[in-house]
């Protein structure tokens, strides 16, 4: 019995999609795409065909698409009725064969004079799920006796939409829009950290085609989280050999514009997409920007609940991040940055670039600084211990109220030849406060308190503080 889900069938039809139509007679079709971050692809196609004035019925081979999304791009042409047939998989063809007799190839038989001929048997398809076949002797089989041979009239070679149209005038082309899947995109940034707190930033839009095939299309990329009425069929992963990488160095510049609440990036030159191919296009000119390096140690206080007694010394990591400054009235600062992956590089003593960090980025509006996590510092280390702990319980209406007081000591060691400033952050929800400390704290928000600790080169620094927590 053959079972193929709707999602798998979508992947099959998407693989047969737009590029399969690039044959003689359809070469003049014009196509443009908008690819969304979630894998949806909006297709706009101009299909050459004679559309008469008034009513007509047209069969259009469009490839894989979401049938409910099909619409006319021409306001004077109305789709009154549409029938979309995408039964390109064997499971669908088998269901259409219910009530018909199929021939099954059971093997090969050698003839007395040499050569071979196929042995076959016919059976009446009574039903599927489960499969039920009536054999020539009248017995019922729940499995196929061999390889089925389907009549050609049952098989759909190319997913096709049969459209009943009403046109206000005769036309020589039909303009259609619809959604399909099989391609995704995201941004990729390379940040080369230099001296003097300056960095060189490059950005590219990376388009991955998993099942979508299209020749020479104008492509736009929409950045943002556009809501979906339901779970869109996921494009199938490319299951062939190693994915090919084709980086397109485009002479033109990718333009950007705001559409609704989102940002649209238009690639100036037409691209060809093939399953398993990844293409990229620069989204801005290389930019020189100021950056800040930040060190952070996160606190020991639980964000919610009671404050426990903690007898053991800990070695919390010293996290490293870089903040790229994006001043207004600069090309880099005024450009919204779509989400993706940023890789941080630094030059070694031989002049070779080395990866020193990689971080996922969200969509970043114009003028907003970009913060990138780079991992954990090697030469900056910390130890933290709770040095005292006391609690008091008070009776209140309806229960008890507990207040805990605890002292902490954080020792930070710097093995480098440069002075470093490390932020120690304590974050807690509810009623709590820093009672005393060796370094003046800063209240960042209602839940976050920051201690900014300077650490001398090849030296140590000690931060002590007391907190009071009530629950």
Short mmCIF file of C-alpha atoms in Angstrom, two decimals:
data_model
loop_
_atom_site.label_atom_id
_atom_site.label_comp_id
_atom_site.label_asym_id
_atom_site.label_seq_id
_atom_site.Cartn_x
_atom_site.Cartn_y
_atom_site.Cartn_z
CA UNK A 1 0.00 0.00 0.00
CA UNK A 2 1.26 3.44 -0.93
CA UNK A 3 0.82 6.32 1.51
CA UNK A 4 2.03 9.77 0.63
CA UNK A 5 1.06 12.75 2.78
CA UNK A 6 -0.16 16.06 1.37
CA UNK A 7 3.11 17.64 2.50
CA UNK A 8 5.16 15.07 0.58
CA UNK A 9 2.95 15.55 -2.49
CA UNK A 10 3.52 19.31 -2.21
CA UNK A 11 7.27 18.68 -2.28
CA UNK A 12 6.91 16.58 -5.43
CA UNK A 13 4.87 19.22 -7.24
CA UNK A 14 7.16 22.03 -6.07
CA UNK A 15 10.11 20.12 -7.51
CA UNK A 16 8.27 20.11 -10.84
CA UNK A 17 7.56 23.80 -10.53
CA UNK A 18 8.45 26.84 -12.58
CA UNK A 19 11.62 25.71 -14.30
CA UNK A 20 9.88 22.70 -15.81
CA UNK A 21 7.82 25.15 -17.84
CA UNK A 22 10.84 26.71 -19.50
CA UNK A 23 10.34 24.73 -22.70
CA UNK A 24 9.85 25.91 -26.30
CA UNK A 25 6.55 27.74 -26.53
CA UNK A 26 6.72 29.01 -22.94
CA UNK A 27 10.13 30.65 -23.04
CA UNK A 28 8.62 34.12 -23.26
CA UNK A 29 6.76 33.75 -19.97
CA UNK A 30 7.77 36.48 -17.52
CA UNK A 31 8.20 35.55 -13.86
CA UNK A 32 8.99 37.46 -10.69
CA UNK A 33 9.19 36.11 -7.14
CA UNK A 34 9.00 37.42 -3.60
CA UNK A 35 10.66 35.05 -1.13
CA UNK A 36 9.67 35.30 2.53
CA UNK A 37 11.75 34.37 5.59
CA UNK A 38 9.39 31.51 6.47
CA UNK A 39 9.77 29.74 3.11
CA UNK A 40 6.68 31.05 1.35
CA UNK A 41 7.23 32.17 -2.23
CA UNK A 42 4.86 34.59 -3.97
CA UNK A 43 4.99 33.94 -7.72
CA UNK A 44 3.86 36.49 -10.32
CA UNK A 45 3.72 34.99 -13.83
CA UNK A 46 2.77 36.27 -17.25
CA UNK A 47 1.83 33.24 -19.37
CA UNK A 48 1.53 33.78 -23.14
CA UNK A 49 -1.86 32.53 -24.34
CA UNK A 50 -4.87 33.78 -26.29
CA UNK A 51 -7.54 34.94 -23.85
CA UNK A 52 -10.71 35.96 -25.75
CA UNK A 53 -13.14 38.64 -24.68
CA UNK A 54 -15.91 37.26 -22.51
CA UNK A 55 -15.91 33.77 -21.04
CA UNK A 56 -13.39 31.03 -21.76
CA UNK A 57 -11.76 28.00 -20.19
CA UNK A 58 -7.97 27.79 -20.12
CA UNK A 59 -5.65 25.01 -18.94
CA UNK A 60 -2.39 26.38 -17.50
CA UNK A 61 0.53 24.21 -16.35
CA UNK A 62 1.81 26.17 -13.36
CA UNK A 63 3.70 23.57 -11.36
CA UNK A 64 3.39 23.21 -7.60
CA UNK A 65 1.31 25.84 -5.81
CA UNK A 66 -1.16 26.40 -2.99
CA UNK A 67 -4.48 26.16 -4.88
CA UNK A 68 -6.39 28.54 -2.60
CA UNK A 69 -3.85 31.31 -3.24
CA UNK A 70 -4.31 31.50 -7.03
CA UNK A 71 -5.54 34.90 -8.23
CA UNK A 72 -5.55 37.13 -11.33
CA UNK A 73 -3.06 39.98 -11.49
CA UNK A 74 -5.19 41.72 -14.12
CA UNK A 75 -8.20 43.60 -12.71
CA UNK A 76 -10.11 43.10 -15.99
CA UNK A 77 -9.74 39.30 -15.90
CA UNK A 78 -11.78 37.40 -13.31
CA UNK A 79 -11.19 33.76 -12.38
CA UNK A 80 -14.71 32.47 -11.95
CA UNK A 81 -13.76 28.88 -11.32
CA UNK A 82 -10.49 27.00 -10.89
CA UNK A 83 -9.72 23.28 -10.78
CA UNK A 84 -6.16 22.44 -9.81
CA UNK A 85 -4.91 18.91 -10.48
CA UNK A 86 -1.60 17.96 -8.84
CA UNK A 87 -1.96 14.17 -8.77
CA UNK A 88 1.64 13.62 -9.79
CA UNK A 89 2.29 11.00 -7.09
CA UNK A 90 1.51 7.30 -7.28
CA UNK A 91 -0.82 7.32 -4.27
CA UNK A 92 -3.19 9.76 -6.00
CA UNK A 93 -3.11 7.82 -9.26
CA UNK A 94 -3.86 4.59 -7.41
CA UNK A 95 -6.89 6.17 -5.76
CA UNK A 96 -8.13 7.26 -9.18
CA UNK A 97 -7.80 3.69 -10.37
CA UNK A 98 -10.45 2.41 -7.91
CA UNK A 99 -13.05 0.51 -9.92
CA UNK A 100 -10.66 -0.10 -12.80
CA UNK A 101 -8.54 -3.07 -13.73
CA UNK A 102 -4.77 -2.58 -13.56
CA UNK A 103 -2.00 -4.67 -15.08
CA UNK A 104 0.87 -5.67 -12.78
CA UNK A 105 4.28 -6.78 -14.01
CA UNK A 106 5.26 -9.80 -11.90
CA UNK A 107 8.62 -10.64 -13.43
CA UNK A 108 10.49 -11.68 -16.55
CA UNK A 109 10.12 -15.02 -18.34
CA UNK A 110 12.77 -16.45 -20.67
CA UNK A 111 11.43 -17.64 -24.01
CA UNK A 112 12.46 -21.06 -25.44
CA UNK A 113 14.28 -19.44 -28.36
CA UNK A 114 15.99 -16.89 -26.14
CA UNK A 115 14.99 -13.41 -25.08
CA UNK A 116 12.70 -12.42 -22.27
CA UNK A 117 9.13 -11.33 -21.93
CA UNK A 118 7.33 -9.73 -19.00
CA UNK A 119 4.91 -11.84 -17.01
CA UNK A 120 1.82 -9.84 -16.05
CA UNK A 121 -1.38 -10.29 -14.11
CA UNK A 122 -4.44 -8.04 -14.01
CA UNK A 123 -6.49 -7.17 -10.95
CA UNK A 124 -9.51 -5.03 -10.18
CA UNK A 125 -8.79 -2.20 -7.72
CA UNK A 126 -11.56 -2.35 -5.12
CA UNK A 127 -10.20 0.30 -2.77
CA UNK A 128 -7.19 1.81 -1.02
CA UNK A 129 -6.28 2.52 2.61
CA UNK A 130 -6.06 -0.43 2.87
CA UNK A 131 -5.34 -1.62 -0.64
CA UNK A 132 -7.82 -4.27 -1.86
CA UNK A 133 -7.44 -6.07 -5.19
CA UNK A 134 -9.67 -8.70 -6.78
CA UNK A 135 -7.44 -11.21 -8.54
CA UNK A 136 -8.44 -13.09 -11.74
CA UNK A 137 -9.49 -16.14 -9.68
CA UNK A 138 -11.87 -14.00 -7.60
CA UNK A 139 -9.72 -13.94 -4.47
CA UNK A 140 -8.95 -10.68 -2.67
CA UNK A 141 -5.34 -9.51 -2.15
CA UNK A 142 -4.23 -6.78 0.24
CA UNK A 143 -0.86 -6.33 -1.44
CA UNK A 144 0.30 -5.67 -4.97
CA UNK A 145 1.26 -8.78 -6.95
CA UNK A 146 3.95 -6.86 -8.82
CA UNK A 147 4.86 -3.51 -10.33
CA UNK A 148 1.66 -1.65 -11.35
CA UNK A 149 1.35 -0.21 -14.87
CA UNK A 150 -1.02 2.77 -14.87
CA UNK A 151 -3.03 3.95 -17.89
CA UNK A 152 -1.69 7.28 -19.14
CA UNK A 153 -5.08 8.99 -18.78
CA UNK A 154 -4.86 8.54 -14.99
CA UNK A 155 -1.44 10.15 -14.61
CA UNK A 156 -0.88 13.90 -14.31
CA UNK A 157 2.53 14.70 -15.81
CA UNK A 158 2.50 18.37 -14.83
CA UNK A 159 0.30 19.99 -12.15
CA UNK A 160 -2.30 21.95 -14.10
CA UNK A 161 -4.94 24.56 -13.28
CA UNK A 162 -8.08 24.62 -15.43
CA UNK A 163 -9.48 28.15 -15.18
CA UNK A 164 -12.88 29.49 -16.16
CA UNK A 165 -12.23 33.13 -17.03
CA UNK A 166 -14.26 36.23 -17.73
CA UNK A 167 -12.22 38.89 -19.54
CA UNK A 168 -13.31 42.44 -20.40
CA UNK A 169 -11.16 42.37 -23.55
CA UNK A 170 -9.13 39.92 -25.61
CA UNK A 171 -5.57 39.48 -24.45
CA UNK A 172 -2.45 37.67 -25.61
CA UNK A 173 -1.26 36.75 -22.10
CA UNK A 174 -2.64 35.72 -18.72
CA UNK A 175 -1.14 37.30 -15.61
CA UNK A 176 -1.44 35.14 -12.50
CA UNK A 177 -0.23 35.24 -8.91
CA UNK A 178 0.01 32.40 -6.39
CA UNK A 179 2.04 31.02 -3.50
CA UNK A 180 4.39 28.07 -3.62
CA UNK A 181 7.29 26.87 -1.47
CA UNK A 182 10.76 25.41 -1.87
CA UNK A 183 13.04 28.41 -1.30
CA UNK A 184 14.20 30.42 1.70
CA UNK A 185 16.49 33.34 2.37
CA UNK A 186 18.32 35.03 5.20
CA UNK A 187 21.02 37.63 5.64
CA UNK A 188 24.68 36.86 6.17
CA UNK A 189 27.09 39.39 7.67
CA UNK A 190 30.88 39.33 7.89
CA UNK A 191 32.40 41.65 10.48
CA UNK A 192 36.17 42.13 10.39
CA UNK A 193 37.35 43.61 13.69
CA UNK A 194 40.25 46.02 13.32
CA UNK A 195 42.32 48.33 15.44
CA UNK A 196 41.09 51.59 16.89
CA UNK A 197 37.68 50.05 17.66
CA UNK A 198 36.82 50.10 13.95
CA UNK A 199 35.27 47.20 11.99
CA UNK A 200 34.54 46.51 8.34
CA UNK A 201 31.07 45.09 7.77
CA UNK A 202 29.80 43.26 4.68
CA UNK A 203 26.25 42.01 4.22
CA UNK A 204 24.61 39.69 1.72
CA UNK A 205 21.21 38.14 1.13
CA UNK A 206 21.58 34.35 0.82
CA UNK A 207 18.89 32.52 -1.16
CA UNK A 208 18.61 28.74 -0.81
CA UNK A 209 16.52 26.79 -3.29
CA UNK A 210 15.56 23.41 -1.91
CA UNK A 211 12.97 22.21 -4.43
CA UNK A 212 12.18 25.31 -6.49
CA UNK A 213 13.42 25.44 -10.07
CA UNK A 214 13.14 28.61 -12.11
CA UNK A 215 15.06 30.18 -14.98
CA UNK A 216 15.85 33.90 -15.15
CA UNK A 217 13.40 35.51 -12.72
CA UNK A 218 13.31 38.88 -11.02
CA UNK A 219 13.61 38.15 -7.29
CA UNK A 220 12.60 40.21 -4.28
CA UNK A 221 13.16 39.31 -0.64
CA UNK A 222 10.78 40.38 2.11
CA UNK A 223 12.19 40.73 5.63
CA UNK A 224 9.81 40.41 8.55
CA UNK A 225 7.39 38.02 10.21
CA UNK A 226 4.30 38.03 8.00
CA UNK A 227 1.44 36.19 9.70
CA UNK A 228 0.13 32.96 8.23
CA UNK A 229 -3.44 31.67 8.48
CA UNK A 230 -2.18 28.12 8.84
CA UNK A 231 0.91 25.99 8.76
CA UNK A 232 2.33 26.30 5.27
CA UNK A 233 3.69 23.10 3.74
CA UNK A 234 7.36 22.82 4.53
CA UNK A 235 9.70 22.59 1.56
CA UNK A 236 11.41 19.22 1.37
CA UNK A 237 15.08 19.05 2.20
CA UNK A 238 17.39 18.47 -0.74
CA UNK A 239 18.28 14.78 -0.58
CA UNK A 240 20.78 14.58 -3.41
CA UNK A 241 24.54 14.97 -3.21
CA UNK A 242 26.36 17.82 -1.57
CA UNK A 243 24.55 21.13 -1.98
CA UNK A 244 26.17 23.30 -4.59
CA UNK A 245 27.09 26.86 -3.66
CA UNK A 246 26.93 29.48 -6.38
CA UNK A 247 27.82 32.98 -5.21
CA UNK A 248 26.65 35.59 -7.70
CA UNK A 249 28.70 38.75 -7.74
CA UNK A 250 26.08 41.24 -8.91
CA UNK A 251 27.19 44.46 -10.50
CA UNK A 252 24.09 46.35 -9.42
CA UNK A 253 23.03 47.29 -5.94
CA UNK A 254 20.20 45.60 -4.06
CA UNK A 255 17.57 48.25 -3.44
CA UNK A 256 15.46 48.43 -0.27
CA UNK A 257 12.02 49.86 0.40
CA UNK A 258 9.40 49.73 3.11
CA UNK A 259 6.18 47.86 2.22
CA UNK A 260 3.51 47.83 4.90
CA UNK A 261 5.26 47.01 8.15
CA UNK A 262 8.07 45.13 6.44
CA UNK A 263 11.13 45.77 4.28
CA UNK A 264 11.56 44.58 0.72
CA UNK A 265 14.92 43.98 -0.97
CA UNK A 266 15.02 43.83 -4.78
CA UNK A 267 17.88 42.11 -6.58
CA UNK A 268 18.74 44.14 -9.70
CA UNK A 269 19.62 41.21 -11.97
CA UNK A 270 17.58 38.13 -12.81
CA UNK A 271 18.56 34.90 -11.10
CA UNK A 272 18.17 31.23 -11.96
CA UNK A 273 17.30 28.93 -9.07
CA UNK A 274 17.94 25.18 -9.11
CA UNK A 275 17.25 22.61 -6.35
CA UNK A 276 20.28 22.46 -4.08
CA UNK A 277 21.71 25.79 -5.26
CA UNK A 278 22.47 28.73 -2.98
CA UNK A 279 23.00 32.24 -4.36
CA UNK A 280 23.96 35.47 -2.63
CA UNK A 281 23.81 39.17 -3.40
CA UNK A 282 25.35 42.07 -1.47
CA UNK A 283 22.71 44.20 0.25
CA UNK A 284 24.92 47.21 1.01
CA UNK A 285 28.37 48.55 0.26
CA UNK A 286 31.12 47.51 2.74
CA UNK A 287 30.88 49.81 5.74
CA UNK A 288 33.44 51.01 8.28
CA UNK A 289 31.83 51.30 11.73
CA UNK A 290 32.82 51.83 15.33
CA UNK A 291 32.37 48.92 17.70
CA UNK A 292 32.48 48.24 21.43
CA UNK A 293 33.62 45.02 23.08
CA UNK A 294 31.60 44.03 26.12
CA UNK A 295 32.23 41.48 28.89
CA UNK A 296 29.34 40.21 30.98
CA UNK A 297 28.97 37.92 33.99
CA UNK A 298 25.41 36.90 34.81
CA UNK A 299 24.36 36.79 38.44
CA UNK A 300 23.53 34.00 40.85
CA UNK A 301 20.16 35.17 42.16
CA UNK A 302 17.23 33.13 40.79
CA UNK A 303 14.94 35.15 38.55
CA UNK A 304 11.84 33.97 40.44
CA UNK A 305 10.96 32.02 43.57
CA UNK A 306 12.90 31.69 46.80
CA UNK A 307 16.53 32.67 47.34
CA UNK A 308 18.49 29.50 48.18
CA UNK A 309 21.58 29.05 50.30
CA UNK A 310 24.53 28.29 47.99
CA UNK A 311 27.59 26.94 49.82
CA UNK A 312 29.79 26.11 46.80
CA UNK A 313 32.02 28.48 44.87
CA UNK A 314 31.14 28.82 41.19
CA UNK A 315 33.15 29.74 38.10
CA UNK A 316 30.66 31.67 35.93
CA UNK A 317 31.68 32.28 32.29
CA UNK A 318 32.71 35.74 31.17
CA UNK A 319 30.64 36.27 28.04
CA UNK A 320 31.99 38.38 25.18
CA UNK A 321 29.87 40.44 22.82
CA UNK A 322 30.47 43.21 20.29
CA UNK A 323 28.18 46.16 19.65
CA UNK A 324 28.32 47.72 16.19
CA UNK A 325 27.42 51.41 16.37
CA UNK A 326 24.93 52.45 13.69
CA UNK A 327 24.74 56.22 13.65
CA UNK A 328 21.99 57.91 11.68
CA UNK A 329 22.83 59.77 8.46
CA UNK A 330 25.23 57.01 7.42
CA UNK A 331 24.46 54.34 4.80
CA UNK A 332 24.99 51.53 7.30
CA UNK A 333 23.09 53.27 10.09
CA UNK A 334 20.10 54.29 7.96
CA UNK A 335 19.61 50.82 6.45
CA UNK A 336 17.34 48.29 8.18
CA UNK A 337 19.17 44.98 8.58
CA UNK A 338 17.26 41.74 7.94
CA UNK A 339 17.80 38.88 10.38
CA UNK A 340 20.36 36.19 9.70
CA UNK A 341 23.82 35.15 10.86
CA UNK A 342 26.79 37.41 11.63
CA UNK A 343 30.34 36.08 11.72
CA UNK A 344 33.10 37.98 13.48
CA UNK A 345 36.68 37.79 12.22
CA UNK A 346 39.99 39.14 13.47
CA UNK A 347 43.43 39.18 11.85
CA UNK A 348 46.19 37.11 13.45
CA UNK A 349 49.89 38.05 13.56
CA UNK A 350 50.37 36.59 10.06
CA UNK A 351 47.59 38.66 8.58
CA UNK A 352 45.13 35.77 8.24
CA UNK A 353 41.49 36.19 9.19
CA UNK A 354 40.28 33.97 12.02
CA UNK A 355 36.69 33.40 13.12
CA UNK A 356 36.24 34.75 16.66
CA UNK A 357 32.45 34.66 16.98
CA UNK A 358 29.19 33.74 15.28
CA UNK A 359 25.76 34.99 16.29
CA UNK A 360 22.18 34.85 15.06
CA UNK A 361 20.64 38.27 14.50
CA UNK A 362 17.04 39.40 14.43
CA UNK A 363 15.58 42.08 12.18
CA UNK A 364 17.21 45.35 13.21
CA UNK A 365 15.55 48.72 12.44
CA UNK A 366 17.54 51.62 11.03
CA UNK A 367 19.60 53.50 13.62
CA UNK A 368 19.56 50.66 16.15
CA UNK A 369 22.95 49.29 17.24
CA UNK A 370 23.70 45.66 16.45
CA UNK A 371 24.84 43.47 19.35
CA UNK A 372 26.63 40.22 18.49
CA UNK A 373 27.53 37.46 20.92
CA UNK A 374 31.04 36.05 20.43
CA UNK A 375 31.21 33.31 23.06
CA UNK A 376 33.25 33.10 26.27
CA UNK A 377 36.48 34.94 27.10
CA UNK A 378 39.59 32.81 27.49
CA UNK A 379 41.84 35.16 29.53
CA UNK A 380 39.13 36.71 31.68
CA UNK A 381 37.89 34.35 34.40
CA UNK A 382 35.64 34.73 37.41
CA UNK A 383 34.79 33.05 40.69
CA UNK A 384 31.69 33.76 42.71
CA UNK A 385 30.68 32.61 46.16
CA UNK A 386 27.85 33.34 48.57
CA UNK A 387 29.53 34.46 51.81
CA UNK A 388 26.51 34.83 54.13
CA UNK A 389 22.85 33.87 54.20
CA UNK A 390 20.00 34.64 56.60
CA UNK A 391 16.19 34.45 56.46
CA UNK A 392 13.26 35.83 58.44
CA UNK A 393 9.64 34.71 58.30
CA UNK A 394 6.79 37.08 59.15
CA UNK A 395 3.14 36.22 59.56
CA UNK A 396 0.83 38.15 57.25
CA UNK A 397 -2.83 37.93 56.43
CA UNK A 398 -3.38 34.72 54.56
CA UNK A 399 0.06 33.19 55.05
CA UNK A 400 3.75 33.86 55.60
CA UNK A 401 6.22 36.34 54.14
CA UNK A 402 9.91 35.37 53.89
CA UNK A 403 12.82 37.78 53.59
CA UNK A 404 16.32 36.53 52.83
CA UNK A 405 19.58 38.47 53.00
CA UNK A 406 22.72 37.20 51.29
CA UNK A 407 26.24 38.46 50.64
CA UNK A 408 28.20 37.62 47.47
CA UNK A 409 31.81 38.00 46.42
CA UNK A 410 32.85 37.99 42.76
CA UNK A 411 36.56 37.80 41.92
CA UNK A 412 37.53 38.60 38.32
CA UNK A 413 41.01 37.81 36.96
CA UNK A 414 42.50 39.42 33.85
CA UNK A 415 45.43 37.60 32.19
CA UNK A 416 45.71 40.06 29.29
CA UNK A 417 47.95 43.10 28.89
CA UNK A 418 44.99 45.50 28.67
CA UNK A 419 42.57 46.93 31.20
CA UNK A 420 39.11 45.36 30.91
CA UNK A 421 35.71 46.43 32.19
CA UNK A 422 33.34 43.62 33.10
CA UNK A 423 29.61 44.05 33.73
CA UNK A 424 28.18 41.87 36.50
CA UNK A 425 24.42 41.61 36.06
CA UNK A 426 21.94 40.48 38.68
CA UNK A 427 18.39 39.94 37.43
CA UNK A 428 15.39 39.24 39.61
CA UNK A 429 11.65 39.60 39.32
CA UNK A 430 9.56 40.69 42.30
CA UNK A 431 10.57 42.53 45.47
CA UNK A 432 14.32 42.68 45.89
CA UNK A 433 17.12 45.23 46.30
CA UNK A 434 20.88 45.65 46.55
CA UNK A 435 21.44 46.75 50.16
CA UNK A 436 25.16 47.54 49.92
CA UNK A 437 28.07 47.00 47.53
CA UNK A 438 31.73 47.79 47.00
CA UNK A 439 30.96 49.31 43.58
CA UNK A 440 28.01 51.59 43.02
CA UNK A 441 25.28 49.67 41.13
CA UNK A 442 23.18 50.96 38.25
CA UNK A 443 19.51 50.13 38.00
CA UNK A 444 19.16 49.14 34.32
CA UNK A 445 15.48 48.22 34.64
CA UNK A 446 12.96 47.08 37.24
CA UNK A 447 14.53 43.60 37.13
CA UNK A 448 18.19 44.20 36.20
CA UNK A 449 20.97 45.74 38.29
CA UNK A 450 24.46 46.20 36.84
CA UNK A 451 27.88 46.49 38.50
CA UNK A 452 30.58 47.83 36.17
CA UNK A 453 33.89 46.37 37.40
CA UNK A 454 37.27 47.64 36.04
CA UNK A 455 40.00 44.99 36.05
CA UNK A 456 43.64 46.00 35.64
CA UNK A 457 45.97 44.31 33.19
CA UNK A 458 47.30 41.04 34.60
CA UNK A 459 45.41 41.79 37.78
CA UNK A 460 42.33 40.93 39.80
CA UNK A 461 39.27 42.85 40.93
CA UNK A 462 36.84 41.94 43.71
CA UNK A 463 33.18 42.91 43.85
CA UNK A 464 31.15 42.39 47.00
CA UNK A 465 27.45 43.13 47.47
CA UNK A 466 24.50 42.28 49.67
CA UNK A 467 20.97 41.66 48.43
CA UNK A 468 17.62 41.44 50.19
CA UNK A 469 14.92 39.31 48.55
CA UNK A 470 11.30 38.93 49.69
CA UNK A 471 8.82 36.28 48.59
#
